[in-house]
Amino acid sequence: MAPTPSGGPVPGARRLPPGQQPARLERFGLPRYAPRRPRPPERPEIAVAGAVSRPLALPVDGLLGTERRALRADLHCVTTWSALDLLWEGVPFRRVHAVLAAEAGVDPRVRWVTVTGLDGYRACLYLDDALAGDVLLADRLVGAPLGADHGAPLRLVAPAHYGYMSVKHVRAIEYRRTYAAGPAGWAVHPRGRTRLEERSRYLPGPFWRPVWRSLVPMTRRAYRRHRP
Ligand SMILES: Nc1nc2c(c(=O)[nH]1)N[C@H]1C(S)=C(S)[C@@H](COP(=O)(O)O)O[C@H]1N2
Ligand SMILES: [Mo]
């Protein structure tokens, strides 16, 4: 960590989780999703299924009016870059879950929730993690509606977890009793908590830093090639 003139740590770097470096926010993800830039449907809905007694489709419009909150948070990609101080606005996931628990009849034995995007990407979150107060379904970023780059019409924001949990373009929620790995497979960690450096299910977090970091330039090129 570079020292400041006063000898202290660089502001902002101080609170980064282990192994992370500050970077600018850019559209990012698994390289295979770079060409898929989903266009939000006119009337977006979230399909709710899995271990529920009444599967249903939730219109996104109706969802976003109530109990909105703003959240200042960093986005930590497992490849070691972190975009700092993003201002998200949306609805806490736990509010939405409370509605669904009643309307869809979520099985009390549910422990995991898989969130899927319009591009087919998905992540499986530990339900207790998803119900933390700082997990949002966000429709605005830095004072503007979420654009196609960062997850329109709606994305999950789970600040205590690696970016791979913050699914963009949310189109479905599936409640589950067991973990089901997403497209990143067993390369990611079922919890993915940045504080504990849970980068992968296998081997300690620090082992993965140089591995993932070496893939950043190639991945950035793939995503930049598909800018509109
Ligand atoms: N739908 C969808 N969500 C996704 C991804 C993706 O490829 N598709 N990539 C994830 C990863 S690995 C990261 S680091 C963040 C990047 O968010 P950004 O594109 O807003 O920078 O989105 C996450 N959510
Ligand atoms: Mo990531």
PDB file of N, CA, C and O in Angstrom, residues 93 110-117 120-131 135 156 158 161-168 170 172-193 198-199 201:
ATOM      1  N   PHE A  93     -33.448  -6.161  -0.564  1.00  0.00           N
ATOM      2  CA  PHE A  93     -33.905  -7.485  -0.962  1.00  0.00           C
ATOM      3  C   PHE A  93     -34.785  -8.096   0.125  1.00  0.00           C
ATOM      4  O   PHE A  93     -35.750  -8.804  -0.167  1.00  0.00           O
ATOM      5  N   VAL A 110     -35.994 -23.349   3.086  1.00  0.00           N
ATOM      6  CA  VAL A 110     -35.125 -22.728   2.076  1.00  0.00           C
ATOM      7  C   VAL A 110     -33.893 -22.111   2.741  1.00  0.00           C
ATOM      8  O   VAL A 110     -34.012 -21.424   3.754  1.00  0.00           O
ATOM      9  N   ARG A 111     -32.703 -22.387   2.194  1.00  0.00           N
ATOM     10  CA  ARG A 111     -31.462 -21.818   2.731  1.00  0.00           C
ATOM     11  C   ARG A 111     -30.681 -21.027   1.690  1.00  0.00           C
ATOM     12  O   ARG A 111     -29.747 -20.316   2.028  1.00  0.00           O
ATOM     13  N   TRP A 112     -31.023 -21.165   0.407  1.00  0.00           N
ATOM     14  CA  TRP A 112     -30.266 -20.547  -0.679  1.00  0.00           C
ATOM     15  C   TRP A 112     -31.218 -19.880  -1.651  1.00  0.00           C
ATOM     16  O   TRP A 112     -32.397 -20.260  -1.728  1.00  0.00           O
ATOM     17  N   VAL A 113     -30.707 -18.905  -2.377  1.00  0.00           N
ATOM     18  CA  VAL A 113     -31.543 -18.270  -3.391  1.00  0.00           C
ATOM     19  C   VAL A 113     -30.685 -18.029  -4.637  1.00  0.00           C
ATOM     20  O   VAL A 113     -29.579 -17.491  -4.557  1.00  0.00           O
ATOM     21  N   THR A 114     -31.191 -18.521  -5.762  1.00  0.00           N
ATOM     22  CA  THR A 114     -30.490 -18.316  -7.027  1.00  0.00           C
ATOM     23  C   THR A 114     -31.139 -17.149  -7.757  1.00  0.00           C
ATOM     24  O   THR A 114     -32.353 -17.115  -7.944  1.00  0.00           O
ATOM     25  N   VAL A 115     -30.308 -16.179  -8.144  1.00  0.00           N
ATOM     26  CA  VAL A 115     -30.787 -14.997  -8.858  1.00  0.00           C
ATOM     27  C   VAL A 115     -30.240 -15.081 -10.280  1.00  0.00           C
ATOM     28  O   VAL A 115     -29.044 -15.323 -10.465  1.00  0.00           O
ATOM     29  N   THR A 116     -31.133 -14.915 -11.265  1.00  0.00           N
ATOM     30  CA  THR A 116     -30.740 -15.077 -12.673  1.00  0.00           C
ATOM     31  C   THR A 116     -30.953 -13.776 -13.425  1.00  0.00           C
ATOM     32  O   THR A 116     -31.921 -13.057 -13.187  1.00  0.00           O
ATOM     33  N   GLY A 117     -30.039 -13.473 -14.346  1.00  0.00           N
ATOM     34  CA  GLY A 117     -30.134 -12.271 -15.168  1.00  0.00           C
ATOM     35  C   GLY A 117     -30.666 -12.583 -16.560  1.00  0.00           C
ATOM     36  O   GLY A 117     -30.696 -13.742 -16.990  1.00  0.00           O
ATOM     37  N   GLY A 120     -28.646 -14.711 -18.786  1.00  0.00           N
ATOM     38  CA  GLY A 120     -28.453 -16.114 -18.441  1.00  0.00           C
ATOM     39  C   GLY A 120     -27.465 -16.318 -17.296  1.00  0.00           C
ATOM     40  O   GLY A 120     -27.367 -17.411 -16.751  1.00  0.00           O
ATOM     41  N   TYR A 121     -26.739 -15.250 -16.918  1.00  0.00           N
ATOM     42  CA  TYR A 121     -25.831 -15.363 -15.779  1.00  0.00           C
ATOM     43  C   TYR A 121     -26.650 -15.601 -14.520  1.00  0.00           C
ATOM     44  O   TYR A 121     -27.779 -15.134 -14.399  1.00  0.00           O
ATOM     45  N   ARG A 122     -26.089 -16.329 -13.560  1.00  0.00           N
ATOM     46  CA  ARG A 122     -26.793 -16.473 -12.286  1.00  0.00           C
ATOM     47  C   ARG A 122     -25.807 -16.694 -11.143  1.00  0.00           C
ATOM     48  O   ARG A 122     -24.657 -17.069 -11.367  1.00  0.00           O
ATOM     49  N   ALA A 123     -26.299 -16.423  -9.948  1.00  0.00           N
ATOM     50  CA  ALA A 123     -25.496 -16.656  -8.751  1.00  0.00           C
ATOM     51  C   ALA A 123     -26.405 -17.210  -7.673  1.00  0.00           C
ATOM     52  O   ALA A 123     -27.593 -16.876  -7.619  1.00  0.00           O
ATOM     53  N   CYS A 124     -25.844 -18.070  -6.843  1.00  0.00           N
ATOM     54  CA  CYS A 124     -26.596 -18.677  -5.743  1.00  0.00           C
ATOM     55  C   CYS A 124     -26.081 -18.069  -4.446  1.00  0.00           C
ATOM     56  O   CYS A 124     -24.894 -18.159  -4.133  1.00  0.00           O
ATOM     57  N   LEU A 125     -26.967 -17.387  -3.718  1.00  0.00           N
ATOM     58  CA  LEU A 125     -26.578 -16.739  -2.463  1.00  0.00           C
ATOM     59  C   LEU A 125     -27.151 -17.504  -1.276  1.00  0.00           C
ATOM     60  O   LEU A 125     -28.285 -18.005  -1.339  1.00  0.00           O
ATOM     61  N   TYR A 126     -26.376 -17.531  -0.208  1.00  0.00           N
ATOM     62  CA  TYR A 126     -26.863 -18.051   1.060  1.00  0.00           C
ATOM     63  C   TYR A 126     -27.984 -17.111   1.508  1.00  0.00           C
ATOM     64  O   TYR A 126     -27.798 -15.892   1.525  1.00  0.00           O
ATOM     65  N   LEU A 127     -29.151 -17.660   1.825  1.00  0.00           N
ATOM     66  CA  LEU A 127     -30.309 -16.789   2.071  1.00  0.00           C
ATOM     67  C   LEU A 127     -30.030 -15.775   3.183  1.00  0.00           C
ATOM     68  O   LEU A 127     -30.364 -14.596   3.041  1.00  0.00           O
ATOM     69  N   ASP A 128     -29.387 -16.204   4.271  1.00  0.00           N
ATOM     70  CA  ASP A 128     -29.085 -15.256   5.365  1.00  0.00           C
ATOM     71  C   ASP A 128     -28.231 -14.092   4.860  1.00  0.00           C
ATOM     72  O   ASP A 128     -28.383 -12.965   5.323  1.00  0.00           O
ATOM     73  N   ASP A 129     -27.307 -14.364   3.929  1.00  0.00           N
ATOM     74  CA  ASP A 129     -26.480 -13.295   3.362  1.00  0.00           C
ATOM     75  C   ASP A 129     -27.345 -12.338   2.543  1.00  0.00           C
ATOM     76  O   ASP A 129     -27.193 -11.115   2.629  1.00  0.00           O
ATOM     77  N   ALA A 130     -28.251 -12.899   1.747  1.00  0.00           N
ATOM     78  CA  ALA A 130     -29.102 -12.072   0.887  1.00  0.00           C
ATOM     79  C   ALA A 130     -30.050 -11.208   1.715  1.00  0.00           C
ATOM     80  O   ALA A 130     -30.498 -10.155   1.256  1.00  0.00           O
ATOM     81  N   LEU A 131     -30.352 -11.648   2.946  1.00  0.00           N
ATOM     82  CA  LEU A 131     -31.303 -10.920   3.794  1.00  0.00           C
ATOM     83  C   LEU A 131     -30.629  -9.856   4.660  1.00  0.00           C
ATOM     84  O   LEU A 131     -31.291  -9.170   5.450  1.00  0.00           O
ATOM     85  N   VAL A 135     -28.258  -5.428   1.361  1.00  0.00           N
ATOM     86  CA  VAL A 135     -28.436  -6.063   0.042  1.00  0.00           C
ATOM     87  C   VAL A 135     -29.654  -5.450  -0.635  1.00  0.00           C
ATOM     88  O   VAL A 135     -30.762  -5.489  -0.104  1.00  0.00           O
ATOM     89  N   LEU A 156     -28.979  -6.888  -8.408  1.00  0.00           N
ATOM     90  CA  LEU A 156     -28.703  -7.143  -7.012  1.00  0.00           C
ATOM     91  C   LEU A 156     -27.412  -6.406  -6.648  1.00  0.00           C
ATOM     92  O   LEU A 156     -26.493  -6.339  -7.469  1.00  0.00           O
ATOM     93  N   ALA A 158     -24.835  -6.682  -3.445  1.00  0.00           N
ATOM     94  CA  ALA A 158     -24.502  -7.362  -2.185  1.00  0.00           C
ATOM     95  C   ALA A 158     -23.089  -6.931  -1.795  1.00  0.00           C
ATOM     96  O   ALA A 158     -22.107  -7.595  -2.114  1.00  0.00           O
ATOM     97  N   HIS A 161     -20.023  -8.969  -0.424  1.00  0.00           N
ATOM     98  CA  HIS A 161     -19.671 -10.176  -1.180  1.00  0.00           C
ATOM     99  C   HIS A 161     -18.977  -9.799  -2.480  1.00  0.00           C
ATOM    100  O   HIS A 161     -19.116  -8.668  -2.958  1.00  0.00           O
ATOM    101  N   TYR A 162     -18.249 -10.741  -3.044  1.00  0.00           N
ATOM    102  CA  TYR A 162     -17.617 -10.451  -4.332  1.00  0.00           C
ATOM    103  C   TYR A 162     -18.676 -10.119  -5.375  1.00  0.00           C
ATOM    104  O   TYR A 162     -19.833 -10.564  -5.281  1.00  0.00           O
ATOM    105  N   GLY A 163     -18.239  -9.342  -6.382  1.00  0.00           N
ATOM    106  CA  GLY A 163     -19.140  -8.867  -7.432  1.00  0.00           C
ATOM    107  C   GLY A 163     -19.895  -9.986  -8.120  1.00  0.00           C
ATOM    108  O   GLY A 163     -20.983  -9.756  -8.653  1.00  0.00           O
ATOM    109  N   TYR A 164     -19.343 -11.194  -8.099  1.00  0.00           N
ATOM    110  CA  TYR A 164     -20.033 -12.287  -8.808  1.00  0.00           C
ATOM    111  C   TYR A 164     -21.408 -12.602  -8.222  1.00  0.00           C
ATOM    112  O   TYR A 164     -22.221 -13.265  -8.862  1.00  0.00           O
ATOM    113  N   MET A 165     -21.672 -12.115  -6.994  1.00  0.00           N
ATOM    114  CA  MET A 165     -23.006 -12.314  -6.407  1.00  0.00           C
ATOM    115  C   MET A 165     -23.986 -11.213  -6.838  1.00  0.00           C
ATOM    116  O   MET A 165     -25.197 -11.389  -6.724  1.00  0.00           O
ATOM    117  N   SER A 166     -23.464 -10.068  -7.299  1.00  0.00           N
ATOM    118  CA  SER A 166     -24.323  -8.915  -7.589  1.00  0.00           C
ATOM    119  C   SER A 166     -24.874  -9.021  -9.014  1.00  0.00           C
ATOM    120  O   SER A 166     -24.425  -8.323  -9.930  1.00  0.00           O
ATOM    121  N   VAL A 167     -25.836  -9.902  -9.184  1.00  0.00           N
ATOM    122  CA  VAL A 167     -26.375 -10.246 -10.503  1.00  0.00           C
ATOM    123  C   VAL A 167     -27.063  -9.044 -11.159  1.00  0.00           C
ATOM    124  O   VAL A 167     -27.913  -8.395 -10.544  1.00  0.00           O
ATOM    125  N   LYS A 168     -26.662  -8.769 -12.397  1.00  0.00           N
ATOM    126  CA  LYS A 168     -27.269  -7.676 -13.173  1.00  0.00           C
ATOM    127  C   LYS A 168     -28.506  -8.191 -13.922  1.00  0.00           C
ATOM    128  O   LYS A 168     -28.653  -9.394 -14.132  1.00  0.00           O
ATOM    129  N   VAL A 170     -31.719  -8.553 -13.361  1.00  0.00           N
ATOM    130  CA  VAL A 170     -32.429  -9.648 -12.669  1.00  0.00           C
ATOM    131  C   VAL A 170     -33.757  -9.974 -13.342  1.00  0.00           C
ATOM    132  O   VAL A 170     -34.574  -9.089 -13.600  1.00  0.00           O
ATOM    133  N   ALA A 172     -35.150 -13.469 -12.553  1.00  0.00           N
ATOM    134  CA  ALA A 172     -35.744 -14.589 -11.819  1.00  0.00           C
ATOM    135  C   ALA A 172     -35.089 -14.786 -10.466  1.00  0.00           C
ATOM    136  O   ALA A 172     -33.897 -14.529 -10.288  1.00  0.00           O
ATOM    137  N   ILE A 173     -35.916 -15.225  -9.527  1.00  0.00           N
ATOM    138  CA  ILE A 173     -35.467 -15.600  -8.183  1.00  0.00           C
ATOM    139  C   ILE A 173     -35.948 -17.014  -7.926  1.00  0.00           C
ATOM    140  O   ILE A 173     -37.144 -17.291  -8.050  1.00  0.00           O
ATOM    141  N   GLU A 174     -35.011 -17.881  -7.600  1.00  0.00           N
ATOM    142  CA  GLU A 174     -35.395 -19.267  -7.314  1.00  0.00           C
ATOM    143  C   GLU A 174     -34.977 -19.620  -5.891  1.00  0.00           C
ATOM    144  O   GLU A 174     -33.788 -19.575  -5.548  1.00  0.00           O
ATOM    145  N   TYR A 175     -35.946 -19.953  -5.047  1.00  0.00           N
ATOM    146  CA  TYR A 175     -35.648 -20.352  -3.679  1.00  0.00           C
ATOM    147  C   TYR A 175     -35.243 -21.816  -3.662  1.00  0.00           C
ATOM    148  O   TYR A 175     -35.863 -22.637  -4.339  1.00  0.00           O
ATOM    149  N   ARG A 176     -34.206 -22.140  -2.881  1.00  0.00           N
ATOM    150  CA  ARG A 176     -33.656 -23.497  -2.906  1.00  0.00           C
ATOM    151  C   ARG A 176     -33.324 -23.976  -1.493  1.00  0.00           C
ATOM    152  O   ARG A 176     -32.984 -23.182  -0.622  1.00  0.00           O
ATOM    153  N   ARG A 177     -33.381 -25.275  -1.311  1.00  0.00           N
ATOM    154  CA  ARG A 177     -32.946 -25.851  -0.024  1.00  0.00           C
ATOM    155  C   ARG A 177     -31.455 -26.159  -0.052  1.00  0.00           C
ATOM    156  O   ARG A 177     -30.832 -26.339   0.986  1.00  0.00           O
ATOM    157  N   THR A 178     -30.893 -26.269  -1.255  1.00  0.00           N
ATOM    158  CA  THR A 178     -29.469 -26.613  -1.379  1.00  0.00           C
ATOM    159  C   THR A 178     -28.775 -25.633  -2.316  1.00  0.00           C
ATOM    160  O   THR A 178     -29.418 -24.980  -3.139  1.00  0.00           O
ATOM    161  N   TYR A 179     -27.475 -25.559  -2.213  1.00  0.00           N
ATOM    162  CA  TYR A 179     -26.647 -24.707  -3.070  1.00  0.00           C
ATOM    163  C   TYR A 179     -26.599 -25.291  -4.480  1.00  0.00           C
ATOM    164  O   TYR A 179     -26.533 -26.501  -4.655  1.00  0.00           O
ATOM    165  N   ALA A 180     -26.653 -24.423  -5.476  1.00  0.00           N
ATOM    166  CA  ALA A 180     -26.472 -24.857  -6.864  1.00  0.00           C
ATOM    167  C   ALA A 180     -25.499 -23.881  -7.519  1.00  0.00           C
ATOM    168  O   ALA A 180     -25.806 -22.693  -7.647  1.00  0.00           O
ATOM    169  N   ALA A 181     -24.324 -24.357  -7.892  1.00  0.00           N
ATOM    170  CA  ALA A 181     -23.308 -23.473  -8.465  1.00  0.00           C
ATOM    171  C   ALA A 181     -23.842 -22.808  -9.729  1.00  0.00           C
ATOM    172  O   ALA A 181     -24.588 -23.418 -10.493  1.00  0.00           O
ATOM    173  N   GLY A 182     -23.450 -21.557  -9.962  1.00  0.00           N
ATOM    174  CA  GLY A 182     -23.814 -20.837 -11.184  1.00  0.00           C
ATOM    175  C   GLY A 182     -22.828 -21.158 -12.298  1.00  0.00           C
ATOM    176  O   GLY A 182     -22.053 -22.114 -12.192  1.00  0.00           O
ATOM    177  N   PRO A 183     -22.825 -20.333 -13.366  1.00  0.00           N
ATOM    178  CA  PRO A 183     -21.965 -20.601 -14.514  1.00  0.00           C
ATOM    179  C   PRO A 183     -20.470 -20.501 -14.188  1.00  0.00           C
ATOM    180  O   PRO A 183     -19.647 -21.061 -14.899  1.00  0.00           O
ATOM    181  N   ALA A 184     -20.123 -19.799 -13.105  1.00  0.00           N
ATOM    182  CA  ALA A 184     -18.714 -19.729 -12.715  1.00  0.00           C
ATOM    183  C   ALA A 184     -18.295 -21.022 -12.011  1.00  0.00           C
ATOM    184  O   ALA A 184     -17.133 -21.206 -11.658  1.00  0.00           O
ATOM    185  N   GLY A 185     -19.272 -21.903 -11.803  1.00  0.00           N
ATOM    186  CA  GLY A 185     -18.998 -23.244 -11.281  1.00  0.00           C
ATOM    187  C   GLY A 185     -18.351 -23.222  -9.917  1.00  0.00           C
ATOM    188  O   GLY A 185     -18.670 -22.393  -9.066  1.00  0.00           O
ATOM    189  N   TRP A 186     -17.394 -24.112  -9.750  1.00  0.00           N
ATOM    190  CA  TRP A 186     -16.755 -24.271  -8.444  1.00  0.00           C
ATOM    191  C   TRP A 186     -15.574 -23.334  -8.295  1.00  0.00           C
ATOM    192  O   TRP A 186     -14.868 -23.374  -7.303  1.00  0.00           O
ATOM    193  N   ALA A 187     -15.371 -22.457  -9.286  1.00  0.00           N
ATOM    194  CA  ALA A 187     -14.301 -21.466  -9.169  1.00  0.00           C
ATOM    195  C   ALA A 187     -14.649 -20.440  -8.100  1.00  0.00           C
ATOM    196  O   ALA A 187     -13.767 -19.853  -7.486  1.00  0.00           O
ATOM    197  N   VAL A 188     -15.945 -20.194  -7.891  1.00  0.00           N
ATOM    198  CA  VAL A 188     -16.342 -19.205  -6.892  1.00  0.00           C
ATOM    199  C   VAL A 188     -16.662 -19.899  -5.566  1.00  0.00           C
ATOM    200  O   VAL A 188     -16.654 -21.123  -5.471  1.00  0.00           O
ATOM    201  N   HIS A 189     -16.923 -19.083  -4.571  1.00  0.00           N
ATOM    202  CA  HIS A 189     -17.203 -19.594  -3.223  1.00  0.00           C
ATOM    203  C   HIS A 189     -18.698 -19.463  -2.949  1.00  0.00           C
ATOM    204  O   HIS A 189     -19.296 -18.455  -3.327  1.00  0.00           O
ATOM    205  N   PRO A 190     -19.311 -20.453  -2.297  1.00  0.00           N
ATOM    206  CA  PRO A 190     -20.759 -20.364  -2.051  1.00  0.00           C
ATOM    207  C   PRO A 190     -21.169 -19.129  -1.244  1.00  0.00           C
ATOM    208  O   PRO A 190     -22.295 -18.661  -1.393  1.00  0.00           O
ATOM    209  N   ARG A 191     -20.290 -18.611  -0.383  1.00  0.00           N
ATOM    210  CA  ARG A 191     -20.624 -17.411   0.388  1.00  0.00           C
ATOM    211  C   ARG A 191     -20.009 -16.170  -0.247  1.00  0.00           C
ATOM    212  O   ARG A 191     -20.655 -15.136  -0.319  1.00  0.00           O
ATOM    213  N   GLY A 192     -18.753 -16.239  -0.628  1.00  0.00           N
ATOM    214  CA  GLY A 192     -18.103 -15.127  -1.326  1.00  0.00           C
ATOM    215  C   GLY A 192     -17.957 -13.858  -0.511  1.00  0.00           C
ATOM    216  O   GLY A 192     -18.047 -12.758  -1.044  1.00  0.00           O
ATOM    217  N   ARG A 193     -17.720 -13.994   0.795  1.00  0.00           N
ATOM    218  CA  ARG A 193     -17.557 -12.795   1.638  1.00  0.00           C
ATOM    219  C   ARG A 193     -16.161 -12.207   1.440  1.00  0.00           C
ATOM    220  O   ARG A 193     -15.154 -12.899   1.623  1.00  0.00           O
ATOM    221  N   GLU A 198     -13.171 -14.973   0.611  1.00  0.00           N
ATOM    222  CA  GLU A 198     -13.725 -16.224   0.093  1.00  0.00           C
ATOM    223  C   GLU A 198     -13.841 -16.139  -1.433  1.00  0.00           C
ATOM    224  O   GLU A 198     -14.929 -16.041  -1.983  1.00  0.00           O
ATOM    225  N   ARG A 199     -12.680 -16.126  -2.100  1.00  0.00           N
ATOM    226  CA  ARG A 199     -12.667 -15.964  -3.567  1.00  0.00           C
ATOM    227  C   ARG A 199     -13.137 -17.223  -4.264  1.00  0.00           C
ATOM    228  O   ARG A 199     -13.798 -17.172  -5.290  1.00  0.00           O
ATOM    229  N   ARG A 201     -14.023 -21.709  -3.740  1.00  0.00           N
ATOM    230  CA  ARG A 201     -14.293 -22.818  -2.846  1.00  0.00           C
ATOM    231  C   ARG A 201     -12.996 -23.566  -2.492  1.00  0.00           C
ATOM    232  O   ARG A 201     -12.895 -24.200  -1.460  1.00  0.00           O
TER     233      ARG A 201
END
